[in-house]
Tab-separated table of C-alpha atoms in Angstrom:
chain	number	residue	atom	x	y	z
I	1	UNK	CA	0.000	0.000	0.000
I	2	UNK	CA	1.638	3.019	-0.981
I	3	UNK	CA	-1.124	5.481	0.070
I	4	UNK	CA	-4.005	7.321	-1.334
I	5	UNK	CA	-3.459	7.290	-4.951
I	6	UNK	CA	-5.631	9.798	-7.318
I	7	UNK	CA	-6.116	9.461	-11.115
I	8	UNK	CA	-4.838	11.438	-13.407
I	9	UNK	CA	-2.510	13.698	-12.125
I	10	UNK	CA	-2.977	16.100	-15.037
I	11	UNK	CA	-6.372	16.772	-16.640
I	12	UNK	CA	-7.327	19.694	-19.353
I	13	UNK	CA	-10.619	19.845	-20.992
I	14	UNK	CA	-12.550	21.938	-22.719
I	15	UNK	CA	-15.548	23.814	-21.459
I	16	UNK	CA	-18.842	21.512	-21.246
I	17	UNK	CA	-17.086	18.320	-21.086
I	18	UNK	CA	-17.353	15.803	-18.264
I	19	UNK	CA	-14.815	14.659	-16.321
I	20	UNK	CA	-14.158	11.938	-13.848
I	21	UNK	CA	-11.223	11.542	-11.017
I	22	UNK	CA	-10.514	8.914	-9.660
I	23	UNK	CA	-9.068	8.430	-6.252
I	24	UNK	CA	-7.893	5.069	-3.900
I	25	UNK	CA	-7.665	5.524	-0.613
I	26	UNK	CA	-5.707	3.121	2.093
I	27	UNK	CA	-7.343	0.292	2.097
I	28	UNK	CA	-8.111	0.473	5.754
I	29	UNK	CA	-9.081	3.824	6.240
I	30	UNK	CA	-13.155	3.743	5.816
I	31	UNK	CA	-13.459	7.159	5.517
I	32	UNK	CA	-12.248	9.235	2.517
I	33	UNK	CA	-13.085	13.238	1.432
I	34	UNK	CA	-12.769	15.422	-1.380
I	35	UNK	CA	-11.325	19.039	-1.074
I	36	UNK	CA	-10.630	21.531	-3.699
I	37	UNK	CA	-7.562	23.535	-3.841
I	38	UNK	CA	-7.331	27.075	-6.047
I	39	UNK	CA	-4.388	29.372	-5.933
I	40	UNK	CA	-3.379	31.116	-2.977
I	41	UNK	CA	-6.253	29.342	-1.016
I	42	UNK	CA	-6.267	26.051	1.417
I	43	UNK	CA	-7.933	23.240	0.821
I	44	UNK	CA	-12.145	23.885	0.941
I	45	UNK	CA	-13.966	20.239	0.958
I	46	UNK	CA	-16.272	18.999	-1.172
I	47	UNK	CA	-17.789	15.723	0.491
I	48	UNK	CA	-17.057	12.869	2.411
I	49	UNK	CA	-17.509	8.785	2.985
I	50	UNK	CA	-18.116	6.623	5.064
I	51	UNK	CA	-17.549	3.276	3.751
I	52	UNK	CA	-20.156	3.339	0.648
I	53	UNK	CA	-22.396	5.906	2.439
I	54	UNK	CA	-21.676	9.922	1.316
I	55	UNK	CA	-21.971	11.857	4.923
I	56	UNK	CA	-21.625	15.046	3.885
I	57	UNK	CA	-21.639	17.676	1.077
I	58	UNK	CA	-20.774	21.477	1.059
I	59	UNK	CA	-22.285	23.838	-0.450
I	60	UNK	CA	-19.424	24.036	-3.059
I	61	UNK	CA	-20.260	20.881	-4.710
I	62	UNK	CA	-23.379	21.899	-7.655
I	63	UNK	CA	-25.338	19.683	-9.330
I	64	UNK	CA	-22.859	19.735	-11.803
I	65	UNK	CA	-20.610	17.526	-9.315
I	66	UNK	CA	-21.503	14.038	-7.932
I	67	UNK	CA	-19.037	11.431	-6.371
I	68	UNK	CA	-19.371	7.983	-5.770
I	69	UNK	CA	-18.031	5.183	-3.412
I	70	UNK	CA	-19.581	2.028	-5.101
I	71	UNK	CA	-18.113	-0.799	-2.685
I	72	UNK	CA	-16.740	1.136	0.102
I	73	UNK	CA	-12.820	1.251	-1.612
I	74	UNK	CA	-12.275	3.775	-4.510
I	75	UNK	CA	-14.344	6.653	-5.379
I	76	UNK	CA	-14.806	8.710	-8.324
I	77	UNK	CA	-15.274	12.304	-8.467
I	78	UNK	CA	-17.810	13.446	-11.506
I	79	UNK	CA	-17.989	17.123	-12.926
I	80	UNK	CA	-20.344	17.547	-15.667
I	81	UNK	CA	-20.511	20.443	-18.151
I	82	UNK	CA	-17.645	21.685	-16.686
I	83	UNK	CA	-16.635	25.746	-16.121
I	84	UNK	CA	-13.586	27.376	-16.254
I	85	UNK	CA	-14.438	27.704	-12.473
I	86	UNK	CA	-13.790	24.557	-11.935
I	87	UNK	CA	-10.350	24.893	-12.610
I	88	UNK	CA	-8.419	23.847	-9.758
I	89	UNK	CA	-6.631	20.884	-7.214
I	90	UNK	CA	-8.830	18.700	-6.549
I	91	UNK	CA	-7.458	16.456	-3.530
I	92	UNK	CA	-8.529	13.172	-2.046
I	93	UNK	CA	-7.557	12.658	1.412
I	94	UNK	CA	-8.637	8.795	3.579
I	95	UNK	CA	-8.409	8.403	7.499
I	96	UNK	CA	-9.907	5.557	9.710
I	97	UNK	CA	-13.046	6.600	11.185
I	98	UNK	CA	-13.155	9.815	12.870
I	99	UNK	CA	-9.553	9.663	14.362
I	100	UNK	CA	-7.301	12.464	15.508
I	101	UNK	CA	-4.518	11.481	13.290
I	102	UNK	CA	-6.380	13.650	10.668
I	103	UNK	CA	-6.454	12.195	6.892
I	104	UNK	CA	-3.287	11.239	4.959
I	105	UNK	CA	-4.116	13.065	1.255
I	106	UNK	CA	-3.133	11.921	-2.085
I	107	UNK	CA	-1.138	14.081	-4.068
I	108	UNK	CA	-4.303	15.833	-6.316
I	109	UNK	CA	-5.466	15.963	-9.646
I	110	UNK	CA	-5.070	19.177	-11.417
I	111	UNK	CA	-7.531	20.316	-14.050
I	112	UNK	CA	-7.838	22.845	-16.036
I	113	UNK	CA	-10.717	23.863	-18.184
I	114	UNK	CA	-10.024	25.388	-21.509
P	1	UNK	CA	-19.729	29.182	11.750
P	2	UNK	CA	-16.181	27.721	12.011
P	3	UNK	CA	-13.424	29.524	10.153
P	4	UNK	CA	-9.495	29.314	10.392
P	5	UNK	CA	-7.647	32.594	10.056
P	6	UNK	CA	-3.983	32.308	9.337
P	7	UNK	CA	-3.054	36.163	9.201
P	8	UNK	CA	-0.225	36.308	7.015
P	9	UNK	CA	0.404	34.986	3.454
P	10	UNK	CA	4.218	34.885	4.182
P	11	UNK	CA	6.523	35.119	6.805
P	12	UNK	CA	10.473	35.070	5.850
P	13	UNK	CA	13.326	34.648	8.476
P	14	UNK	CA	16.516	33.974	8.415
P	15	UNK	CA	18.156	30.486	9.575
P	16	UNK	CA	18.645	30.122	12.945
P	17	UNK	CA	15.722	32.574	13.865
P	18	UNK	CA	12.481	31.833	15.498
P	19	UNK	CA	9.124	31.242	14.037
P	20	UNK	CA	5.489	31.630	14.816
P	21	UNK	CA	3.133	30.473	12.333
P	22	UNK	CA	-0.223	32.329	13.757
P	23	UNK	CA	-3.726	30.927	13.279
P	24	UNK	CA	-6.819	31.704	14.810
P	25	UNK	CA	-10.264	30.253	14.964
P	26	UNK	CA	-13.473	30.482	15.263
P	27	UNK	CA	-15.516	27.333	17.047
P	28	UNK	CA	-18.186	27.369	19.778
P	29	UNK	CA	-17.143	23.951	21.228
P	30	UNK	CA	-14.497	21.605	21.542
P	31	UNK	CA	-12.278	21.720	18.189
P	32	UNK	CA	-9.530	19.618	17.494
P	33	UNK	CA	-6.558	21.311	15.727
P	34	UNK	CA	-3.992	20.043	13.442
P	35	UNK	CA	-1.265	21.829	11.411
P	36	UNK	CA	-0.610	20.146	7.877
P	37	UNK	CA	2.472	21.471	5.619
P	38	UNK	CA	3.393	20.561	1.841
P	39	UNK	CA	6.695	20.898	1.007
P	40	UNK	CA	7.685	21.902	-2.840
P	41	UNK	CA	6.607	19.365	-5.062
P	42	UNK	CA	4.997	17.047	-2.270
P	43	UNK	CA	1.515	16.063	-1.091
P	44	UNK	CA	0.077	17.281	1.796
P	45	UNK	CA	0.770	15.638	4.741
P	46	UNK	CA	0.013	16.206	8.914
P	47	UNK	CA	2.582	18.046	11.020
P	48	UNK	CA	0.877	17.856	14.292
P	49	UNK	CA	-2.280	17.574	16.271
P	50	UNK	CA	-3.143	19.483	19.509
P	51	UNK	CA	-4.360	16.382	20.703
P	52	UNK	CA	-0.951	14.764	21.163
P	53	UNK	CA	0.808	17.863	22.702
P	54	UNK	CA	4.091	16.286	20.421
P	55	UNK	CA	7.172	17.831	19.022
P	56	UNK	CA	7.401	17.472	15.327
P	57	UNK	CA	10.938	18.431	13.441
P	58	UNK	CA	10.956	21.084	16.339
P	59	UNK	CA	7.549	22.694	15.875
P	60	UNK	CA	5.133	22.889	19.031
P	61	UNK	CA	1.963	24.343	19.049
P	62	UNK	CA	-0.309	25.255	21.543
P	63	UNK	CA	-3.743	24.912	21.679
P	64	UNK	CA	-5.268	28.545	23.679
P	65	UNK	CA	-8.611	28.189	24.007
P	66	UNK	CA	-9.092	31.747	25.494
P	67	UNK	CA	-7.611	33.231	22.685
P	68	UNK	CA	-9.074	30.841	20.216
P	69	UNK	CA	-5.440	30.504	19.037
P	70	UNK	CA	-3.164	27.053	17.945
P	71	UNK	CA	0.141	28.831	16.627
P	72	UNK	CA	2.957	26.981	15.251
P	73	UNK	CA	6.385	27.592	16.809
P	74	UNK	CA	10.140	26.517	16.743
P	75	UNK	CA	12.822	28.025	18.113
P	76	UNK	CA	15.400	27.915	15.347
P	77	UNK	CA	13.917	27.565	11.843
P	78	UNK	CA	16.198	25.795	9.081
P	79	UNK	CA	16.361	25.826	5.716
P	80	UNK	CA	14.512	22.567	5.498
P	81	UNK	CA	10.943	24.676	7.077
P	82	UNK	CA	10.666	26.302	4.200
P	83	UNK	CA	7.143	24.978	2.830
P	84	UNK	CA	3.452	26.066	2.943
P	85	UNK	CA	1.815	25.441	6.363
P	86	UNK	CA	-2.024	24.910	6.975
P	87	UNK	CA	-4.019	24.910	10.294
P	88	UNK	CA	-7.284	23.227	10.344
P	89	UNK	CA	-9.956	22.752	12.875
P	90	UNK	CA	-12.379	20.218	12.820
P	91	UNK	CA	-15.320	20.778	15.083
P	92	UNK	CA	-18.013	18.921	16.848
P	93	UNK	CA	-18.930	15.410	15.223
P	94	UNK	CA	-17.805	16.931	11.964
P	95	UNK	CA	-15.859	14.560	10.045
P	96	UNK	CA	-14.257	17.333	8.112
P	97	UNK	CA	-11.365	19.630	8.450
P	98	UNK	CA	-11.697	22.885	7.706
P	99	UNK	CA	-8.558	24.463	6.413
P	100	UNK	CA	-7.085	27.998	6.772
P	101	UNK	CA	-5.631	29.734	3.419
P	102	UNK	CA	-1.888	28.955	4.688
P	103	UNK	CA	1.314	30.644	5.392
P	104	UNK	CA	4.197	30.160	3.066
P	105	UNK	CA	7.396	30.155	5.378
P	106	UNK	CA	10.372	31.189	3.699
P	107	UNK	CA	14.137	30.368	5.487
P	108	UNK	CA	16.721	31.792	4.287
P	109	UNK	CA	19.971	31.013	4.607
């Protein structure tokens, strides 16, 4: 296990194309989130998991956006019609549970819309 | 609503100098704090947690609840510091961290 992994590391795409992101957490940790990173700016979060079950959402995350944890391992990270908004780090982080050792984080897909 | 204020952008010092990274917050409860830092060219990754009251490559922090401060010190910074450092608070039965906009510390030599 070498970590959490995220897929691709490099994304551009043209305005009002879909794209998905893919992201592996430990595979221990039963808990994984979503954060988006823009310049100068920390990491804002998106949503979270809980195994297969999808805890929480901000307010960040449109309609346009929708993420997935089929079996309770991977999850993908969808963003329809996309903006040149949506331009930006997008992170995946894991942890086990709700523990204080906080999350270890993957090392982010970047995409930029076009 | 919770919020983490890290005041400046960037702080530079000179080896051998002291730091304090500052970061405030805003929470009604019990929060747990944690300061995360990404080197150049790395992932992010967890420095320390208020919970463990540790040393980490020299840097304490401690967690005030009066002033609703968790600032980041070390007596001597090195070259090595030099990096972008995030606080984050997560609150209540949250699951979530909440992240400040970070402080890029800058040693030089």
């Amino acid at each position: 296990d070498t970590g959490v992994s995220q897929d691709p590391r490099h994304k551009i795409t043209k305005r009002g194309q879909n794209v998905t992101f893919r992201c592996d957490p430990i595979s221990e940790h039963n808990r994984l989130y979503w954060y988006r990173q823009t310049l100068g700016q920390g990491p804002e979060f998106l949503t979270y998991f809980q195994n297969e079950a999808q805890l929480e959402k901000s307010r960040l995350l449109s309609d346009r956006f929708s993420a997935e944890r089929p079996k309770g391992s991977f999850s993908t990270l969808e963003i329809q019609r996309t903006e040149q908004g949506d331009s930006a780090m997008y992170l995946c982080a894991s942890s086990i549970r709700r523990d204080s050792y906080g999350y270890t984080f993957g090392s982010g897909t970047r995409l930029t819309v076009v | 609503a919770q919020r983490v204020t890290q005041p400046e952008k960037l702080l530079s010092v000179f080896k051998g100098a002291p730091v304090e990274l500052k970061c405030n917050y805003s929470y009604s409860g019990s929060p747990e704090l944690f300061w995360y830092v990404q080197y150049s060219r790395q992932r992010l990754q967890l420095l320390l947690r208020h919970i463990s009251r540790e040393s980490i490559k020299g840097f304490t922090a401690d967690l005030n609840k009066g002033e609703t401060s968790f600032h980041l010190k070390k007596p001597f910074a090195q070259e090595e510091d030099s990096a972008m450092y995030y606080c984050a608070l997560r609150g209540g039965s949250q699951g979530n961290l909440i992240f400040g906009k970070g402080t890029k510390l800058s040693v030089k030599p």
